[in-house]
Amino acid sequence: MSGPDYQLNYINGEEFPYPVTINREDFQQELNCDNFQVDEFLYQNHRFTSIDSLIKDLTHLLDNLNNELLDLVNNDYTDFIKLGKSINGGLQLMHNIQIDLQNFNSNLSSVRKHFQTSNDLVVNSLEKKQELIELKTKIKLCLLLNDHVNNFENILNLDDLNTENVKLVTKLKTLTALYLSLSKLFALITSNERDNSVAFVNKNLKVKIMSLKFEFKGYLDEMLTSFKSKRISNQNVILELLNIYKITGHERDFIAIMNAKSSSI
């Protein structure tokens, strides 16, 4: 015998093809083949077999396979029954699970709405808290500004008669510090015109602050004039006055007063 597709008889040293019956084993090696070619399979294995023999062999093989399939079903019939029952119970279980899921989804939606409401409430509360903090800060600034205005007014109205020059310089420095502080506070509070605190300051303190600034300017002019007219020589007071005029932006007035007095001597 020679070759996979036929058997050969050796008669007087010559080879003759011998037809082979088709069987299940012939298909075993083709099971793992992704592209099974019928023509190629028959040519390689049974090209010397007649058509009638192939039909007969394949029909017999098909009958055997059908019988084996029926035997498998009959032998596992109990398992098929159990599978059917389990599927039937599974459908009911799936239905129950579906109802539970729908209820859970409904509860989840309700919780989500409640959470959103709570979240909005918290956000609104935080915004209100921030507004209260800002309002508290503005009230403190207004009170501080009012204290500075009162202190400035009280110190400005102190009698300077027979006051030592050292104390006079201290008074000038204190007034200057209060002047700068209340000016910055006033600018800070009134920076936002839509703020309610601006209306309060404009109504209660703005006029008073402007009046005190003019009064302070007149106080400085009067003191500088007094020092020059009386020939009082005090370098510390003069230098302090010059510094205050520079800080308040009235340096030209200082020069004008000094020049006017110098020319009248």
mmCIF file of C-alpha atoms in Angstrom:
data_model
loop_
_atom_site.group_PDB
_atom_site.id
_atom_site.type_symbol
_atom_site.label_atom_id
_atom_site.label_comp_id
_atom_site.label_asym_id
_atom_site.label_seq_id
_atom_site.Cartn_x
_atom_site.Cartn_y
_atom_site.Cartn_z
ATOM 1 C CA MET A 1 0.000 0.000 0.000
ATOM 2 C CA SER A 2 1.366 3.444 -0.914
ATOM 3 C CA GLY A 3 -0.065 6.991 -0.404
ATOM 4 C CA PRO A 4 -2.863 8.305 1.884
ATOM 5 C CA ASP A 5 -5.646 8.302 -0.703
ATOM 6 C CA TYR A 6 -5.744 4.750 -2.054
ATOM 7 C CA GLN A 7 -4.496 1.240 -1.588
ATOM 8 C CA LEU A 8 -2.378 -0.469 -4.181
ATOM 9 C CA ASN A 9 -2.151 -4.137 -5.107
ATOM 10 C CA TYR A 10 1.088 -5.364 -6.367
ATOM 11 C CA ILE A 11 0.542 -7.763 -9.251
ATOM 12 C CA ASN A 12 3.558 -8.782 -11.215
ATOM 13 C CA GLY A 13 5.395 -5.702 -9.976
ATOM 14 C CA GLU A 14 2.706 -3.255 -11.202
ATOM 15 C CA GLU A 15 0.645 -0.909 -8.977
ATOM 16 C CA PHE A 16 -3.182 -0.706 -9.290
ATOM 17 C CA PRO A 17 -5.534 1.651 -7.365
ATOM 18 C CA TYR A 18 -7.942 0.057 -4.936
ATOM 19 C CA PRO A 19 -11.113 1.976 -3.785
ATOM 20 C CA VAL A 20 -11.388 2.684 -0.053
ATOM 21 C CA THR A 21 -14.686 2.906 1.873
ATOM 22 C CA ILE A 22 -15.366 6.345 3.378
ATOM 23 C CA ASN A 23 -15.660 6.399 7.193
ATOM 24 C CA ARG A 24 -15.748 8.786 10.142
ATOM 25 C CA GLU A 25 -12.015 8.621 10.722
ATOM 26 C CA ASP A 26 -11.458 10.302 7.362
ATOM 27 C CA PHE A 27 -13.055 13.475 8.758
ATOM 28 C CA GLN A 28 -11.131 13.592 12.045
ATOM 29 C CA GLN A 29 -8.157 15.444 10.630
ATOM 30 C CA GLU A 30 -10.518 17.893 8.917
ATOM 31 C CA LEU A 31 -12.269 18.945 12.146
ATOM 32 C CA ASN A 32 -9.678 21.601 12.942
ATOM 33 C CA CYS A 33 -9.636 22.931 9.412
ATOM 34 C CA ASP A 34 -11.208 26.399 9.106
ATOM 35 C CA ASN A 35 -11.745 26.123 5.355
ATOM 36 C CA PHE A 36 -12.949 22.616 4.520
ATOM 37 C CA GLN A 37 -12.864 21.921 0.770
ATOM 38 C CA VAL A 38 -15.105 19.022 -0.308
ATOM 39 C CA ASP A 39 -13.594 18.616 -3.760
ATOM 40 C CA GLU A 40 -10.052 18.535 -2.449
ATOM 41 C CA PHE A 41 -11.032 16.104 0.309
ATOM 42 C CA LEU A 42 -12.652 13.647 -2.129
ATOM 43 C CA TYR A 43 -9.833 13.930 -4.635
ATOM 44 C CA GLN A 44 -7.112 13.226 -2.115
ATOM 45 C CA ASN A 45 -8.862 10.376 -0.311
ATOM 46 C CA HIS A 46 -11.501 8.810 -2.603
ATOM 47 C CA ARG A 47 -10.912 9.771 -6.197
ATOM 48 C CA PHE A 48 -10.924 6.133 -7.243
ATOM 49 C CA THR A 49 -14.267 5.422 -5.529
ATOM 50 C CA SER A 50 -17.402 5.446 -7.643
ATOM 51 C CA ILE A 51 -20.174 7.983 -7.126
ATOM 52 C CA ASP A 52 -22.673 5.313 -6.133
ATOM 53 C CA SER A 53 -20.314 3.943 -3.511
ATOM 54 C CA LEU A 54 -19.684 7.428 -2.098
ATOM 55 C CA ILE A 55 -23.436 8.133 -1.882
ATOM 56 C CA LYS A 56 -24.051 4.801 -0.193
ATOM 57 C CA ASP A 57 -21.195 5.282 2.289
ATOM 58 C CA LEU A 58 -22.166 8.866 3.154
ATOM 59 C CA THR A 59 -25.847 7.927 3.573
ATOM 60 C CA HIS A 60 -24.891 5.113 5.912
ATOM 61 C CA LEU A 61 -22.609 7.448 7.866
ATOM 62 C CA LEU A 62 -25.385 10.068 8.160
ATOM 63 C CA ASP A 63 -27.852 7.481 9.482
ATOM 64 C CA ASN A 64 -25.354 6.408 12.108
ATOM 65 C CA LEU A 65 -24.837 10.008 13.233
ATOM 66 C CA ASN A 66 -28.598 10.615 13.512
ATOM 67 C CA ASN A 67 -29.023 7.469 15.600
ATOM 68 C CA GLU A 68 -26.192 8.490 17.887
ATOM 69 C CA LEU A 69 -27.741 11.940 18.321
ATOM 70 C CA LEU A 70 -31.096 10.401 19.289
ATOM 71 C CA ASP A 71 -29.342 8.123 21.762
ATOM 72 C CA LEU A 72 -27.611 11.105 23.347
ATOM 73 C CA VAL A 73 -30.913 12.960 23.741
ATOM 74 C CA ASN A 74 -32.674 9.892 25.166
ATOM 75 C CA ASN A 75 -29.889 9.164 27.621
ATOM 76 C CA ASP A 76 -29.864 12.779 28.878
ATOM 77 C CA TYR A 77 -33.646 13.250 28.813
ATOM 78 C CA THR A 78 -33.805 13.785 32.590
ATOM 79 C CA ASP A 79 -31.258 16.568 32.311
ATOM 80 C CA PHE A 80 -33.357 18.192 29.577
ATOM 81 C CA ILE A 81 -36.403 18.131 31.863
ATOM 82 C CA LYS A 82 -34.423 19.667 34.711
ATOM 83 C CA LEU A 83 -33.101 22.339 32.382
ATOM 84 C CA GLY A 84 -36.638 23.217 31.277
ATOM 85 C CA LYS A 85 -37.847 23.469 34.868
ATOM 86 C CA SER A 86 -34.874 25.588 35.874
ATOM 87 C CA ILE A 87 -35.530 27.938 32.961
ATOM 88 C CA ASN A 88 -39.191 28.244 33.963
ATOM 89 C CA GLY A 89 -38.263 29.114 37.557
ATOM 90 C CA GLY A 90 -35.550 31.412 36.288
ATOM 91 C CA LEU A 91 -38.066 33.461 34.332
ATOM 92 C CA GLN A 92 -40.074 34.079 37.486
ATOM 93 C CA LEU A 93 -36.904 34.941 39.340
ATOM 94 C CA MET A 94 -35.897 37.349 36.577
ATOM 95 C CA HIS A 95 -39.356 38.939 36.760
ATOM 96 C CA ASN A 96 -39.006 39.411 40.517
ATOM 97 C CA ILE A 97 -35.546 40.882 40.078
ATOM 98 C CA GLN A 98 -36.892 43.258 37.441
ATOM 99 C CA ILE A 99 -39.567 44.499 39.855
ATOM 100 C CA ASP A 100 -36.961 44.949 42.591
ATOM 101 C CA LEU A 101 -34.741 46.867 40.204
ATOM 102 C CA GLN A 102 -37.603 49.145 39.208
ATOM 103 C CA ASN A 103 -38.382 49.840 42.870
ATOM 104 C CA PHE A 104 -34.717 50.468 43.569
ATOM 105 C CA ASN A 105 -34.481 52.829 40.603
ATOM 106 C CA SER A 106 -37.539 54.719 41.844
ATOM 107 C CA ASN A 107 -36.068 55.002 45.348
ATOM 108 C CA LEU A 108 -32.741 56.057 43.890
ATOM 109 C CA SER A 109 -34.417 58.838 41.900
ATOM 110 C CA SER A 110 -36.187 60.025 45.041
ATOM 111 C CA VAL A 111 -32.942 60.004 47.023
ATOM 112 C CA ARG A 112 -31.187 61.843 44.204
ATOM 113 C CA LYS A 113 -33.847 64.573 44.207
ATOM 114 C CA HIS A 114 -33.605 64.838 47.985
ATOM 115 C CA PHE A 115 -29.831 65.027 47.750
ATOM 116 C CA GLN A 116 -30.048 67.752 45.094
ATOM 117 C CA THR A 117 -32.450 69.723 47.288
ATOM 118 C CA SER A 118 -30.105 69.358 50.253
ATOM 119 C CA ASN A 119 -27.143 70.345 48.105
ATOM 120 C CA ASP A 120 -28.936 73.478 46.892
ATOM 121 C CA LEU A 121 -29.825 74.323 50.484
ATOM 122 C CA VAL A 122 -26.207 73.913 51.602
ATOM 123 C CA VAL A 123 -24.913 76.026 48.707
ATOM 124 C CA ASN A 124 -27.465 78.734 49.464
ATOM 125 C CA SER A 125 -26.570 78.629 53.169
ATOM 126 C CA LEU A 126 -22.868 78.959 52.381
ATOM 127 C CA GLU A 127 -23.579 81.928 50.126
ATOM 128 C CA LYS A 128 -25.646 83.576 52.853
ATOM 129 C CA LYS A 129 -22.904 82.852 55.367
ATOM 130 C CA GLN A 130 -20.341 84.468 53.082
ATOM 131 C CA GLU A 131 -22.599 87.494 52.691
ATOM 132 C CA LEU A 132 -22.926 87.750 56.476
ATOM 133 C CA ILE A 133 -19.148 87.502 56.888
ATOM 134 C CA GLU A 134 -18.658 90.276 54.336
ATOM 135 C CA LEU A 135 -21.347 92.365 56.032
ATOM 136 C CA LYS A 136 -19.710 91.812 59.411
ATOM 137 C CA THR A 137 -16.355 92.886 57.982
ATOM 138 C CA LYS A 138 -17.887 96.025 56.478
ATOM 139 C CA ILE A 139 -19.593 96.874 59.764
ATOM 140 C CA LYS A 140 -16.271 96.528 61.563
ATOM 141 C CA LEU A 141 -14.627 98.774 58.978
ATOM 142 C CA CYS A 142 -17.388 101.360 59.384
ATOM 143 C CA LEU A 143 -17.043 101.273 63.174
ATOM 144 C CA LEU A 144 -13.274 101.566 62.883
ATOM 145 C CA LEU A 145 -13.648 104.483 60.491
ATOM 146 C CA ASN A 146 -16.063 106.170 62.885
ATOM 147 C CA ASP A 147 -13.590 105.703 65.771
ATOM 148 C CA HIS A 148 -10.777 107.179 63.683
ATOM 149 C CA VAL A 149 -12.939 110.161 62.781
ATOM 150 C CA ASN A 150 -13.855 110.789 66.427
ATOM 151 C CA ASN A 151 -10.263 110.385 67.614
ATOM 152 C CA PHE A 152 -9.007 112.648 64.851
ATOM 153 C CA GLU A 153 -11.576 115.294 65.750
ATOM 154 C CA ASN A 154 -10.815 115.111 69.474
ATOM 155 C CA ILE A 155 -7.043 115.351 69.026
ATOM 156 C CA LEU A 156 -7.385 118.115 66.447
ATOM 157 C CA ASN A 157 -9.467 120.206 68.871
ATOM 158 C CA LEU A 158 -6.954 119.939 71.700
ATOM 159 C CA ASP A 159 -5.608 123.302 72.835
ATOM 160 C CA ASP A 160 -2.016 123.843 71.690
ATOM 161 C CA LEU A 161 -1.424 126.862 73.911
ATOM 162 C CA ASN A 162 1.812 126.502 75.867
ATOM 163 C CA THR A 163 2.286 123.023 74.444
ATOM 164 C CA GLU A 164 5.876 121.845 74.300
ATOM 165 C CA ASN A 165 7.311 121.349 70.865
ATOM 166 C CA VAL A 166 8.013 117.673 71.509
ATOM 167 C CA LYS A 167 4.378 117.041 72.404
ATOM 168 C CA LEU A 168 3.313 119.148 69.458
ATOM 169 C CA VAL A 169 5.333 116.961 67.091
ATOM 170 C CA THR A 170 3.773 113.860 68.669
ATOM 171 C CA LYS A 171 0.321 115.342 68.127
ATOM 172 C CA LEU A 172 1.113 116.077 64.495
ATOM 173 C CA LYS A 173 2.353 112.522 63.917
ATOM 174 C CA THR A 174 -0.765 111.073 65.550
ATOM 175 C CA LEU A 175 -3.041 113.277 63.462
ATOM 176 C CA THR A 176 -1.159 112.322 60.305
ATOM 177 C CA ALA A 177 -1.446 108.605 61.061
ATOM 178 C CA LEU A 178 -5.183 108.940 61.717
ATOM 179 C CA TYR A 179 -5.576 111.069 58.583
ATOM 180 C CA LEU A 180 -3.968 108.412 56.383
ATOM 181 C CA SER A 181 -5.826 105.565 58.081
ATOM 182 C CA LEU A 182 -9.294 107.083 57.778
ATOM 183 C CA SER A 183 -8.569 108.090 54.169
ATOM 184 C CA LYS A 184 -7.696 104.491 53.258
ATOM 185 C CA LEU A 185 -10.680 103.094 55.144
ATOM 186 C CA PHE A 186 -13.010 105.547 53.450
ATOM 187 C CA ALA A 187 -11.627 104.641 50.003
ATOM 188 C CA LEU A 188 -11.909 100.917 50.779
ATOM 189 C CA ILE A 189 -15.503 101.080 51.969
ATOM 190 C CA THR A 190 -16.693 103.319 49.130
ATOM 191 C CA SER A 191 -14.889 101.368 46.367
ATOM 192 C CA ASN A 192 -18.109 99.505 45.480
ATOM 193 C CA GLU A 193 -20.879 102.004 44.829
ATOM 194 C CA ARG A 194 -23.574 99.288 44.807
ATOM 195 C CA ASP A 195 -22.675 98.290 48.361
ATOM 196 C CA ASN A 196 -25.193 99.328 51.033
ATOM 197 C CA SER A 197 -22.367 100.292 53.371
ATOM 198 C CA VAL A 198 -21.387 103.035 50.899
ATOM 199 C CA ALA A 199 -24.763 104.714 51.359
ATOM 200 C CA PHE A 200 -24.352 104.530 55.140
ATOM 201 C CA VAL A 201 -20.868 106.088 55.039
ATOM 202 C CA ASN A 202 -21.913 108.763 52.558
ATOM 203 C CA LYS A 203 -24.891 109.653 54.697
ATOM 204 C CA ASN A 204 -23.221 109.670 58.117
ATOM 205 C CA LEU A 205 -19.462 110.126 57.726
ATOM 206 C CA LYS A 206 -18.541 111.518 54.320
ATOM 207 C CA VAL A 207 -19.414 115.139 55.086
ATOM 208 C CA LYS A 208 -17.742 114.937 58.478
ATOM 209 C CA ILE A 209 -14.569 113.430 57.002
ATOM 210 C CA MET A 210 -14.354 116.113 54.317
ATOM 211 C CA SER A 211 -14.931 118.800 56.938
ATOM 212 C CA LEU A 212 -12.194 117.400 59.187
ATOM 213 C CA LYS A 213 -9.748 117.266 56.283
ATOM 214 C CA PHE A 214 -10.346 120.952 55.523
ATOM 215 C CA GLU A 215 -10.088 121.744 59.206
ATOM 216 C CA PHE A 216 -6.825 119.814 59.440
ATOM 217 C CA LYS A 217 -5.454 121.690 56.434
ATOM 218 C CA GLY A 218 -6.396 125.005 58.043
ATOM 219 C CA TYR A 219 -4.813 123.866 61.301
ATOM 220 C CA LEU A 220 -1.533 123.114 59.509
ATOM 221 C CA ASP A 221 -1.574 126.451 57.665
ATOM 222 C CA GLU A 222 -2.252 128.315 60.886
ATOM 223 C CA MET A 223 0.517 126.509 62.756
ATOM 224 C CA LEU A 224 3.040 127.070 59.963
ATOM 225 C CA THR A 225 2.103 130.744 59.763
ATOM 226 C CA SER A 226 2.384 131.095 63.532
ATOM 227 C CA PHE A 227 5.835 129.569 63.612
ATOM 228 C CA LYS A 228 7.068 131.848 60.857
ATOM 229 C CA SER A 229 5.499 135.073 62.126
ATOM 230 C CA LYS A 230 6.791 134.645 65.659
ATOM 231 C CA ARG A 231 10.280 133.756 64.449
ATOM 232 C CA ILE A 232 10.047 130.556 66.406
ATOM 233 C CA SER A 233 12.979 128.458 65.413
ATOM 234 C CA ASN A 234 12.173 124.804 65.815
ATOM 235 C CA GLN A 235 13.573 122.596 63.128
ATOM 236 C CA ASN A 236 11.724 119.445 64.240
ATOM 237 C CA VAL A 237 8.301 121.081 64.016
ATOM 238 C CA ILE A 238 9.045 122.683 60.636
ATOM 239 C CA LEU A 239 10.328 119.413 59.198
ATOM 240 C CA GLU A 240 7.309 117.545 60.554
ATOM 241 C CA LEU A 241 4.986 120.096 58.971
ATOM 242 C CA LEU A 242 6.829 119.781 55.659
ATOM 243 C CA ASN A 243 6.469 116.008 55.813
ATOM 244 C CA ILE A 244 2.731 116.280 56.515
ATOM 245 C CA TYR A 245 2.231 118.688 53.618
ATOM 246 C CA LYS A 246 3.985 116.203 51.319
ATOM 247 C CA ILE A 247 1.910 113.268 52.555
ATOM 248 C CA THR A 248 -1.381 115.113 52.180
ATOM 249 C CA GLY A 249 -0.438 116.429 48.737
ATOM 250 C CA HIS A 250 -0.206 120.112 49.726
ATOM 251 C CA GLU A 251 3.523 120.660 49.380
ATOM 252 C CA ARG A 252 2.958 123.705 47.145
ATOM 253 C CA ASP A 253 0.890 125.340 49.884
ATOM 254 C CA PHE A 254 3.791 124.845 52.291
ATOM 255 C CA ILE A 255 6.192 126.527 49.867
ATOM 256 C CA ALA A 256 3.718 129.330 49.194
ATOM 257 C CA ILE A 257 3.315 130.059 52.909
ATOM 258 C CA MET A 258 7.047 129.957 53.529
ATOM 259 C CA ASN A 259 7.771 132.257 50.582
ATOM 260 C CA ALA A 260 5.009 134.660 51.536
ATOM 261 C CA LYS A 261 6.322 135.036 55.038
ATOM 262 C CA SER A 262 9.894 135.301 53.891
ATOM 263 C CA SER A 263 9.075 138.130 51.483
ATOM 264 C CA SER A 264 7.252 140.070 54.166
ATOM 265 C CA ILE A 265 10.205 140.076 56.509
#
